[in-house]
PDB file of C-alpha atoms in Angstrom:
ATOM      1  CA  UNK A1216     -16.152   4.407   4.752  1.00  0.00           C
ATOM      2  CA  UNK A1217     -14.024   1.716   6.345  1.00  0.00           C
ATOM      3  CA  UNK A1218     -14.684  -1.743   5.003  1.00  0.00           C
ATOM      4  CA  UNK A1219     -13.024  -4.853   6.937  1.00  0.00           C
ATOM      5  CA  UNK A1220     -11.915  -7.898   4.295  1.00  0.00           C
ATOM      6  CA  UNK A1221     -11.211 -10.965   4.688  1.00  0.00           C
ATOM      7  CA  UNK A1222      -8.009 -10.557   2.723  1.00  0.00           C
ATOM      8  CA  UNK A1223      -8.263  -6.337   1.632  1.00  0.00           C
ATOM      9  CA  UNK A1224      -8.813  -3.694   3.804  1.00  0.00           C
ATOM     10  CA  UNK A1225     -11.029  -1.227   1.974  1.00  0.00           C
ATOM     11  CA  UNK A1226     -10.969   2.355   2.123  1.00  0.00           C
ATOM     12  CA  UNK A1227     -13.406   4.067   0.112  1.00  0.00           C
ATOM     13  CA  UNK A1228     -13.500   5.798  -2.372  1.00  0.00           C
ATOM     14  CA  UNK A1229     -10.478   3.726  -3.285  1.00  0.00           C
ATOM     15  CA  UNK A1230      -8.509   0.194  -3.062  1.00  0.00           C
ATOM     16  CA  UNK A1231      -5.693  -0.505  -1.488  1.00  0.00           C
ATOM     17  CA  UNK A1232      -3.456  -3.369   0.305  1.00  0.00           C
ATOM     18  CA  UNK A1233      -4.397  -3.499   4.198  1.00  0.00           C
ATOM     19  CA  UNK A1234      -5.576  -6.595   4.492  1.00  0.00           C
ATOM     20  CA  UNK A1235      -3.872  -8.629   2.215  1.00  0.00           C
ATOM     21  CA  UNK A1236      -2.285 -11.061   3.686  1.00  0.00           C
ATOM     22  CA  UNK A1237      -0.228 -13.829   3.034  1.00  0.00           C
ATOM     23  CA  UNK A1238      -3.144 -15.884   1.235  1.00  0.00           C
ATOM     24  CA  UNK A1239      -4.511 -13.833  -2.207  1.00  0.00           C
ATOM     25  CA  UNK A1240      -8.171 -15.407  -1.184  1.00  0.00           C
ATOM     26  CA  UNK A1241     -11.657 -14.030  -2.306  1.00  0.00           C
ATOM     27  CA  UNK A1242     -12.237 -10.689  -0.971  1.00  0.00           C
ATOM     28  CA  UNK A1243     -15.163 -10.201   1.017  1.00  0.00           C
ATOM     29  CA  UNK A1244     -16.460  -6.443   2.896  1.00  0.00           C
ATOM     30  CA  UNK A1245     -18.106  -6.029   5.740  1.00  0.00           C
ATOM     31  CA  UNK A1246     -18.301  -2.057   7.154  1.00  0.00           C
ATOM     32  CA  UNK A1247     -17.161  -1.464  10.326  1.00  0.00           C
ATOM     33  CA  UNK A1248     -16.852   2.029  10.836  1.00  0.00           C
ATOM     34  CA  UNK A1249     -16.879   5.798   9.238  1.00  0.00           C
ATOM     35  CA  UNK A1250     -13.757   6.701   7.727  1.00  0.00           C
ATOM     36  CA  UNK A1251     -13.660   9.445  10.238  1.00  0.00           C
ATOM     37  CA  UNK A1252     -13.829   7.705  12.978  1.00  0.00           C
ATOM     38  CA  UNK A1253      -9.957   6.751  12.419  1.00  0.00           C
ATOM     39  CA  UNK A1254      -8.453  10.035  11.551  1.00  0.00           C
ATOM     40  CA  UNK A1255      -7.469  12.194  13.544  1.00  0.00           C
ATOM     41  CA  UNK A1256      -7.778  16.448  13.032  1.00  0.00           C
ATOM     42  CA  UNK A1257      -4.550  17.745  11.910  1.00  0.00           C
ATOM     43  CA  UNK A1258      -5.090  21.207  12.935  1.00  0.00           C
ATOM     44  CA  UNK A1259      -4.920  20.532  16.662  1.00  0.00           C
ATOM     45  CA  UNK A1260      -1.824  18.154  18.367  1.00  0.00           C
ATOM     46  CA  UNK A1261      -1.588  18.538  21.981  1.00  0.00           C
ATOM     47  CA  UNK A1262       1.737  17.959  23.034  1.00  0.00           C
ATOM     48  CA  UNK A1263       0.917  15.834  25.712  1.00  0.00           C
ATOM     49  CA  UNK A1264      -0.103  13.499  23.461  1.00  0.00           C
ATOM     50  CA  UNK A1265       1.984  10.276  24.002  1.00  0.00           C
ATOM     51  CA  UNK A1266       2.283   8.256  20.982  1.00  0.00           C
ATOM     52  CA  UNK A1267       1.857   4.139  21.609  1.00  0.00           C
ATOM     53  CA  UNK A1268       4.492   2.747  22.710  1.00  0.00           C
ATOM     54  CA  UNK A1269       7.101   0.414  20.999  1.00  0.00           C
ATOM     55  CA  UNK A1270       6.211  -2.531  22.655  1.00  0.00           C
ATOM     56  CA  UNK A1271       2.320  -2.035  21.412  1.00  0.00           C
ATOM     57  CA  UNK A1272       3.939  -1.245  17.693  1.00  0.00           C
ATOM     58  CA  UNK A1273       5.181  -4.054  17.164  1.00  0.00           C
ATOM     59  CA  UNK A1274       2.840  -6.245  18.639  1.00  0.00           C
ATOM     60  CA  UNK A1275      -0.701  -5.034  18.307  1.00  0.00           C
ATOM     61  CA  UNK A1276      -3.117  -6.374  15.707  1.00  0.00           C
ATOM     62  CA  UNK A1277      -4.741  -4.480  12.903  1.00  0.00           C
ATOM     63  CA  UNK A1278      -7.424  -3.029  13.695  1.00  0.00           C
ATOM     64  CA  UNK A1279      -5.072  -1.184  16.713  1.00  0.00           C
ATOM     65  CA  UNK A1280      -2.386  -0.355  14.154  1.00  0.00           C
ATOM     66  CA  UNK A1281      -4.812   1.603  12.452  1.00  0.00           C
ATOM     67  CA  UNK A1282      -4.981   3.759  15.133  1.00  0.00           C
ATOM     68  CA  UNK A1283      -2.103   3.657  16.069  1.00  0.00           C
ATOM     69  CA  UNK A1284      -1.666   5.351  12.715  1.00  0.00           C
ATOM     70  CA  UNK A1285      -4.010   7.750  12.813  1.00  0.00           C
ATOM     71  CA  UNK A1286      -1.833   9.440  14.913  1.00  0.00           C
ATOM     72  CA  UNK A1287       1.452   9.150  13.701  1.00  0.00           C
ATOM     73  CA  UNK A1288      -0.300  10.446  10.556  1.00  0.00           C
ATOM     74  CA  UNK A1289      -1.759  13.427  12.198  1.00  0.00           C
ATOM     75  CA  UNK A1290       1.308  14.446  13.282  1.00  0.00           C
ATOM     76  CA  UNK A1291       3.560  14.064  10.069  1.00  0.00           C
ATOM     77  CA  UNK A1292       0.795  15.987   8.686  1.00  0.00           C
ATOM     78  CA  UNK A1293       1.076  18.933  11.421  1.00  0.00           C
ATOM     79  CA  UNK A1294       4.985  18.690  11.051  1.00  0.00           C
ATOM     80  CA  UNK A1295       5.385  18.162   7.465  1.00  0.00           C
ATOM     81  CA  UNK A1296       7.323  15.384   7.730  1.00  0.00           C
ATOM     82  CA  UNK A1297       9.937  17.623   9.864  1.00  0.00           C
ATOM     83  CA  UNK A1298      11.190  15.937  13.550  1.00  0.00           C
ATOM     84  CA  UNK A1299      14.012  17.086  15.551  1.00  0.00           C
ATOM     85  CA  UNK A1300      14.378  13.889  17.964  1.00  0.00           C
ATOM     86  CA  UNK A1301      13.529  10.996  15.854  1.00  0.00           C
ATOM     87  CA  UNK A1302      10.396  10.104  17.417  1.00  0.00           C
ATOM     88  CA  UNK A1303       8.334   9.881  14.546  1.00  0.00           C
ATOM     89  CA  UNK A1304      11.181   7.593  13.151  1.00  0.00           C
ATOM     90  CA  UNK A1305      11.274   5.745  15.888  1.00  0.00           C
ATOM     91  CA  UNK A1306       7.803   4.808  15.776  1.00  0.00           C
ATOM     92  CA  UNK A1307       7.241   3.908  12.429  1.00  0.00           C
ATOM     93  CA  UNK A1308      10.321   1.573  12.424  1.00  0.00           C
ATOM     94  CA  UNK A1309       8.662  -0.035  15.240  1.00  0.00           C
ATOM     95  CA  UNK A1310       5.275  -0.333  13.246  1.00  0.00           C
ATOM     96  CA  UNK A1311       6.590  -1.030   9.917  1.00  0.00           C
ATOM     97  CA  UNK A1312       8.330  -4.042  11.279  1.00  0.00           C
ATOM     98  CA  UNK A1313       5.459  -6.102  10.803  1.00  0.00           C
ATOM     99  CA  UNK A1314       2.113  -6.822   8.266  1.00  0.00           C
ATOM    100  CA  UNK A1315       0.010  -5.662  10.563  1.00  0.00           C
ATOM    101  CA  UNK A1316       1.322  -2.778  11.285  1.00  0.00           C
ATOM    102  CA  UNK A1317       2.324  -1.985   7.662  1.00  0.00           C
ATOM    103  CA  UNK A1318      -0.900  -2.409   6.366  1.00  0.00           C
ATOM    104  CA  UNK A1319      -2.307   0.085   9.269  1.00  0.00           C
ATOM    105  CA  UNK A1320      -0.132   2.942   8.967  1.00  0.00           C
ATOM    106  CA  UNK A1321      -1.004   2.777   5.109  1.00  0.00           C
ATOM    107  CA  UNK A1322      -4.794   2.477   5.406  1.00  0.00           C
ATOM    108  CA  UNK A1323      -4.229   5.850   6.852  1.00  0.00           C
ATOM    109  CA  UNK A1324      -1.035   7.229   5.068  1.00  0.00           C
ATOM    110  CA  UNK A1325      -2.222   6.617   1.531  1.00  0.00           C
ATOM    111  CA  UNK A1326      -6.144   7.372   1.723  1.00  0.00           C
ATOM    112  CA  UNK A1327      -6.310  10.062   4.056  1.00  0.00           C
ATOM    113  CA  UNK A1328      -7.616  13.719   3.450  1.00  0.00           C
ATOM    114  CA  UNK A1329      -6.684  16.990   5.050  1.00  0.00           C
ATOM    115  CA  UNK A1330      -9.460  19.729   5.397  1.00  0.00           C
ATOM    116  CA  UNK A1331      -9.416  22.252   1.947  1.00  0.00           C
ATOM    117  CA  UNK A1332      -9.560  25.854   4.373  1.00  0.00           C
ATOM    118  CA  UNK A1333      -6.425  24.762   6.505  1.00  0.00           C
ATOM    119  CA  UNK A1334      -2.340  25.434   5.834  1.00  0.00           C
ATOM    120  CA  UNK A1335      -1.730  21.875   6.730  1.00  0.00           C
ATOM    121  CA  UNK A1336      -0.108  19.760   3.990  1.00  0.00           C
ATOM    122  CA  UNK A1337      -1.264  15.989   3.461  1.00  0.00           C
ATOM    123  CA  UNK A1338       1.992  14.130   4.165  1.00  0.00           C
ATOM    124  CA  UNK A1339       1.236  11.394   1.271  1.00  0.00           C
ATOM    125  CA  UNK A1340       1.268  14.227  -0.880  1.00  0.00           C
ATOM    126  CA  UNK A1341       4.391  16.124  -0.117  1.00  0.00           C
ATOM    127  CA  UNK A1342       7.072  15.756  -3.146  1.00  0.00           C
ATOM    128  CA  UNK A1343       9.920  14.346  -1.351  1.00  0.00           C
ATOM    129  CA  UNK A1344       8.233  11.050   1.658  1.00  0.00           C
ATOM    130  CA  UNK A1345       8.761  12.409   5.032  1.00  0.00           C
ATOM    131  CA  UNK A1346      12.129  12.086   6.345  1.00  0.00           C
ATOM    132  CA  UNK A1347      10.843   9.791   9.534  1.00  0.00           C
ATOM    133  CA  UNK A1348       8.664   7.445   7.050  1.00  0.00           C
ATOM    134  CA  UNK A1349      11.563   7.409   4.621  1.00  0.00           C
ATOM    135  CA  UNK A1350      14.003   6.595   7.422  1.00  0.00           C
ATOM    136  CA  UNK A1351      11.789   4.438   8.879  1.00  0.00           C
ATOM    137  CA  UNK A1352      11.222   1.860   5.707  1.00  0.00           C
ATOM    138  CA  UNK A1353      15.158   1.873   5.794  1.00  0.00           C
ATOM    139  CA  UNK A1354      15.603   0.945   8.958  1.00  0.00           C
ATOM    140  CA  UNK A1355      13.216  -2.698   8.310  1.00  0.00           C
ATOM    141  CA  UNK A1356      14.310  -5.646   7.171  1.00  0.00           C
ATOM    142  CA  UNK A1357      13.322  -7.915   5.959  1.00  0.00           C
ATOM    143  CA  UNK A1358      11.827  -5.992   3.297  1.00  0.00           C
ATOM    144  CA  UNK A1359      10.064  -8.166   1.796  1.00  0.00           C
ATOM    145  CA  UNK A1360       5.995  -7.481   3.621  1.00  0.00           C
ATOM    146  CA  UNK A1361       6.717  -3.774   2.911  1.00  0.00           C
ATOM    147  CA  UNK A1362       8.099  -4.524  -1.059  1.00  0.00           C
ATOM    148  CA  UNK A1363       5.002  -6.912  -1.579  1.00  0.00           C
ATOM    149  CA  UNK A1364       2.107  -4.685   0.165  1.00  0.00           C
ATOM    150  CA  UNK A1365       4.317  -1.487  -1.282  1.00  0.00           C
ATOM    151  CA  UNK A1366       3.756  -3.014  -4.862  1.00  0.00           C
ATOM    152  CA  UNK A1367      -1.063  -3.733  -3.460  1.00  0.00           C
ATOM    153  CA  UNK A1368      -0.906  -0.272  -2.601  1.00  0.00           C
ATOM    154  CA  UNK A1369      -0.474   0.901  -6.449  1.00  0.00           C
ATOM    155  CA  UNK A1370      -1.813  -2.396  -7.963  1.00  0.00           C
ATOM    156  CA  UNK A1371      -5.141  -2.199  -6.463  1.00  0.00           C
ATOM    157  CA  UNK A1372      -6.418   0.981  -6.561  1.00  0.00           C
ATOM    158  CA  UNK A1373      -5.051   1.259 -10.224  1.00  0.00           C
ATOM    159  CA  UNK A1374      -7.084  -1.435 -11.182  1.00  0.00           C
ATOM    160  CA  UNK A1375      -9.872   0.485  -9.171  1.00  0.00           C
ATOM    161  CA  UNK A1376     -10.269   3.547 -11.493  1.00  0.00           C
ATOM    162  CA  UNK A1377     -11.354   1.536 -14.304  1.00  0.00           C
ATOM    163  CA  UNK A1378     -13.859  -0.707 -12.370  1.00  0.00           C
ATOM    164  CA  UNK A1379     -16.081   2.115 -10.124  1.00  0.00           C
ATOM    165  CA  UNK A1380     -18.702   3.945 -11.917  1.00  0.00           C
ATOM    166  CA  UNK A1381     -18.471   7.002 -10.105  1.00  0.00           C
ATOM    167  CA  UNK A1382     -15.705   9.699 -11.780  1.00  0.00           C
ATOM    168  CA  UNK A1383     -15.524  11.276  -8.250  1.00  0.00           C
ATOM    169  CA  UNK A1384     -14.397   7.336  -6.838  1.00  0.00           C
ATOM    170  CA  UNK A1385     -11.920   7.139  -9.852  1.00  0.00           C
ATOM    171  CA  UNK A1386     -10.789  10.330  -9.106  1.00  0.00           C
ATOM    172  CA  UNK A1387      -9.798   8.862  -5.584  1.00  0.00           C
ATOM    173  CA  UNK A1388      -8.739   5.913  -6.450  1.00  0.00           C
ATOM    174  CA  UNK A1389      -6.012   7.717  -8.953  1.00  0.00           C
ATOM    175  CA  UNK A1390      -4.776   9.901  -6.447  1.00  0.00           C
ATOM    176  CA  UNK A1391      -4.188   6.668  -3.578  1.00  0.00           C
ATOM    177  CA  UNK A1392      -2.235   4.728  -7.080  1.00  0.00           C
ATOM    178  CA  UNK A1393      -0.443   7.713  -7.348  1.00  0.00           C
ATOM    179  CA  UNK A1394       0.381   7.915  -3.508  1.00  0.00           C
ATOM    180  CA  UNK A1395       1.350   4.171  -3.711  1.00  0.00           C
ATOM    181  CA  UNK A1396       3.761   4.823  -6.764  1.00  0.00           C
ATOM    182  CA  UNK A1397       5.512   7.552  -4.352  1.00  0.00           C
ATOM    183  CA  UNK A1398       6.420   5.665  -1.507  1.00  0.00           C
ATOM    184  CA  UNK A1399       6.935   2.068  -4.135  1.00  0.00           C
ATOM    185  CA  UNK A1400       9.522   4.827  -5.793  1.00  0.00           C
ATOM    186  CA  UNK A1401      11.525   5.153  -3.148  1.00  0.00           C
ATOM    187  CA  UNK A1402      12.000   2.058  -2.205  1.00  0.00           C
ATOM    188  CA  UNK A1403      13.171   1.231  -5.952  1.00  0.00           C
ATOM    189  CA  UNK A1404      15.644   3.727  -6.085  1.00  0.00           C
ATOM    190  CA  UNK A1405      17.462   3.803  -3.001  1.00  0.00           C
ATOM    191  CA  UNK A1406      20.710   2.492  -1.766  1.00  0.00           C
ATOM    192  CA  UNK A1407      20.155  -0.888  -0.590  1.00  0.00           C
ATOM    193  CA  UNK A1408      20.342  -2.825  -3.841  1.00  0.00           C
ATOM    194  CA  UNK A1409      18.589  -5.377  -2.183  1.00  0.00           C
ATOM    195  CA  UNK A1410      15.622  -3.774  -1.619  1.00  0.00           C
ATOM    196  CA  UNK A1411      16.075  -2.157  -5.119  1.00  0.00           C
ATOM    197  CA  UNK A1412      15.960  -5.856  -6.607  1.00  0.00           C
ATOM    198  CA  UNK A1413      13.588  -7.268  -4.687  1.00  0.00           C
ATOM    199  CA  UNK A1414      11.372  -4.112  -5.844  1.00  0.00           C
ATOM    200  CA  UNK A1415      12.185  -4.759  -9.195  1.00  0.00           C
ATOM    201  CA  UNK A1416      11.607  -8.840  -9.610  1.00  0.00           C
ATOM    202  CA  UNK A1417       8.418  -7.955  -8.052  1.00  0.00           C
ATOM    203  CA  UNK A1418       7.501  -5.734  -9.817  1.00  0.00           C
ATOM    204  CA  UNK A1419       8.443  -8.014 -13.241  1.00  0.00           C
ATOM    205  CA  UNK A1420       6.208 -10.978 -11.758  1.00  0.00           C
ATOM    206  CA  UNK A1421       2.905  -8.173 -11.291  1.00  0.00           C
ATOM    207  CA  UNK A1422       3.834  -7.183 -14.893  1.00  0.00           C
ATOM    208  CA  UNK A1423       4.241 -10.593 -17.149  1.00  0.00           C
ATOM    209  CA  UNK A1424       0.510 -11.942 -15.212  1.00  0.00           C
ATOM    210  CA  UNK A1425      -0.853  -8.658 -17.120  1.00  0.00           C
ATOM    211  CA  UNK A1426       0.460  -8.917 -19.619  1.00  0.00           C
ATOM    212  CA  UNK A1427       0.373 -13.380 -20.114  1.00  0.00           C
ATOM    213  CA  UNK A1428      -1.168 -14.386 -23.732  1.00  0.00           C
ATOM    214  CA  UNK A1429      -2.826 -16.860 -21.616  1.00  0.00           C
ATOM    215  CA  UNK A1430      -4.232 -16.985 -17.764  1.00  0.00           C
ATOM    216  CA  UNK A1431      -4.581 -19.845 -15.703  1.00  0.00           C
ATOM    217  CA  UNK A1432      -7.895 -21.004 -14.936  1.00  0.00           C
ATOM    218  CA  UNK A1433      -9.551 -21.617 -11.752  1.00  0.00           C
ATOM    219  CA  UNK A1434      -8.687 -25.738 -12.310  1.00  0.00           C
ATOM    220  CA  UNK A1435      -5.230 -25.414 -13.077  1.00  0.00           C
ATOM    221  CA  UNK A1436      -2.620 -23.756 -11.504  1.00  0.00           C
ATOM    222  CA  UNK A1437       0.088 -24.016 -14.535  1.00  0.00           C
ATOM    223  CA  UNK A1438       1.569 -21.343 -15.941  1.00  0.00           C
ATOM    224  CA  UNK A1439       1.660 -21.287 -20.069  1.00  0.00           C
ATOM    225  CA  UNK A1440       2.774 -18.831 -22.430  1.00  0.00           C
ATOM    226  CA  UNK A1441       4.069 -15.698 -20.449  1.00  0.00           C
ATOM    227  CA  UNK A1442       6.140 -12.804 -22.197  1.00  0.00           C
ATOM    228  CA  UNK A1443       9.618 -12.213 -22.058  1.00  0.00           C
ATOM    229  CA  UNK A1444      10.056 -11.177 -18.427  1.00  0.00           C
ATOM    230  CA  UNK A1445      10.209 -14.651 -16.855  1.00  0.00           C
ATOM    231  CA  UNK A1446       9.759 -14.604 -12.941  1.00  0.00           C
ATOM    232  CA  UNK A1447       9.390 -17.398 -10.515  1.00  0.00           C
ATOM    233  CA  UNK A1448       7.011 -19.598 -11.193  1.00  0.00           C
ATOM    234  CA  UNK A1449       5.390 -19.818  -7.312  1.00  0.00           C
ATOM    235  CA  UNK A1450       5.474 -15.426  -7.698  1.00  0.00           C
ATOM    236  CA  UNK A1451       3.585 -16.132 -11.203  1.00  0.00           C
ATOM    237  CA  UNK A1452       1.109 -18.397  -8.627  1.00  0.00           C
ATOM    238  CA  UNK A1453       0.462 -16.134  -6.391  1.00  0.00           C
ATOM    239  CA  UNK A1454      -0.126 -12.528  -8.376  1.00  0.00           C
ATOM    240  CA  UNK A1455      -2.368 -14.844 -11.123  1.00  0.00           C
ATOM    241  CA  UNK A1456      -4.468 -15.734  -7.973  1.00  0.00           C
ATOM    242  CA  UNK A1457      -4.391 -12.007  -7.173  1.00  0.00           C
ATOM    243  CA  UNK A1458      -5.872 -11.029 -10.379  1.00  0.00           C
ATOM    244  CA  UNK A1459      -8.333 -13.623  -9.909  1.00  0.00           C
ATOM    245  CA  UNK A1460      -9.663 -13.260  -6.460  1.00  0.00           C
ATOM    246  CA  UNK A1461     -10.259  -9.611  -7.095  1.00  0.00           C
ATOM    247  CA  UNK A1462     -11.768 -10.147 -10.617  1.00  0.00           C
ATOM    248  CA  UNK A1463      -8.975  -7.972 -12.795  1.00  0.00           C
ATOM    249  CA  UNK A1464      -9.951  -7.931 -16.510  1.00  0.00           C
ATOM    250  CA  UNK A1465      -8.274  -6.863 -19.366  1.00  0.00           C
ATOM    251  CA  UNK A1466      -8.563  -3.457 -18.678  1.00  0.00           C
ATOM    252  CA  UNK A1467      -7.234  -3.546 -14.994  1.00  0.00           C
ATOM    253  CA  UNK A1468      -4.432  -5.386 -15.901  1.00  0.00           C
ATOM    254  CA  UNK A1469      -3.357  -3.404 -18.615  1.00  0.00           C
ATOM    255  CA  UNK A1470      -3.695   0.008 -16.760  1.00  0.00           C
ATOM    256  CA  UNK A1471      -1.153  -2.518 -13.995  1.00  0.00           C
ATOM    257  CA  UNK A1472       1.429  -3.500 -16.427  1.00  0.00           C
ATOM    258  CA  UNK A1473       1.673   0.041 -17.813  1.00  0.00           C
ATOM    259  CA  UNK A1474       2.387   1.379 -14.226  1.00  0.00           C
ATOM    260  CA  UNK A1475       4.801  -1.651 -13.274  1.00  0.00           C
ATOM    261  CA  UNK A1476       6.762  -1.581 -15.871  1.00  0.00           C
ATOM    262  CA  UNK A1477       8.245   1.821 -14.641  1.00  0.00           C
ATOM    263  CA  UNK A1478       9.616  -0.434 -11.941  1.00  0.00           C
ATOM    264  CA  UNK A1479      11.576  -3.399 -13.805  1.00  0.00           C
ATOM    265  CA  UNK A1480      13.793  -1.644 -16.466  1.00  0.00           C
TER     266      UNK A1480
END
């Protein structure tokens, strides 16, 4: 089932940052639909089916963005990430230009599954990021929200791999984390030095919180005794609240630190 959270959009059996906003409030969930309701069949794409308009992709709210993303991901699946006329790149650039679009797209992209009895490849599992998506991410300006949400789309499913008791759910979360890591790696290794540095500093703050010798309690927002990767105090406070609100404990913090360390050197 897809669950809508006040602070997190969760597609079972994993958790990603589909609903994370600027406020790292306490997550709650309400069932709204079945997962398959938002995934179009990858077997048939009608040439006459029009993508949402640039205005719709740029301005529609989160829930509509989920439906828009399903159409785009479906086309990415059937085209193996290639395109001739730039249509998908333009659509993705519009959708990734704002928070609701970013969250709606990655809910679909990172958690979708393709039927095993088809020759269609899940675009999130391609060795290379699909070209339209890669170009669209490069086109996004500024990239602060894209980078922050991309980090969440790594740390949230990483944490869920040990929070799930069901092995199959844990495996699904691990797959989502791997897909999210591929997106974050593409942002951290591009030609835009500003983007590369922003990814590094964001991951550094997350790493510092995950490896802090002392954590902040809910009544005290003062950061204490952090390790040598000293980050901006506001970033630290934000990620401390995020970790606390999602209930991450020692094992989750350890797993998150291992992943984040690869992005801070």
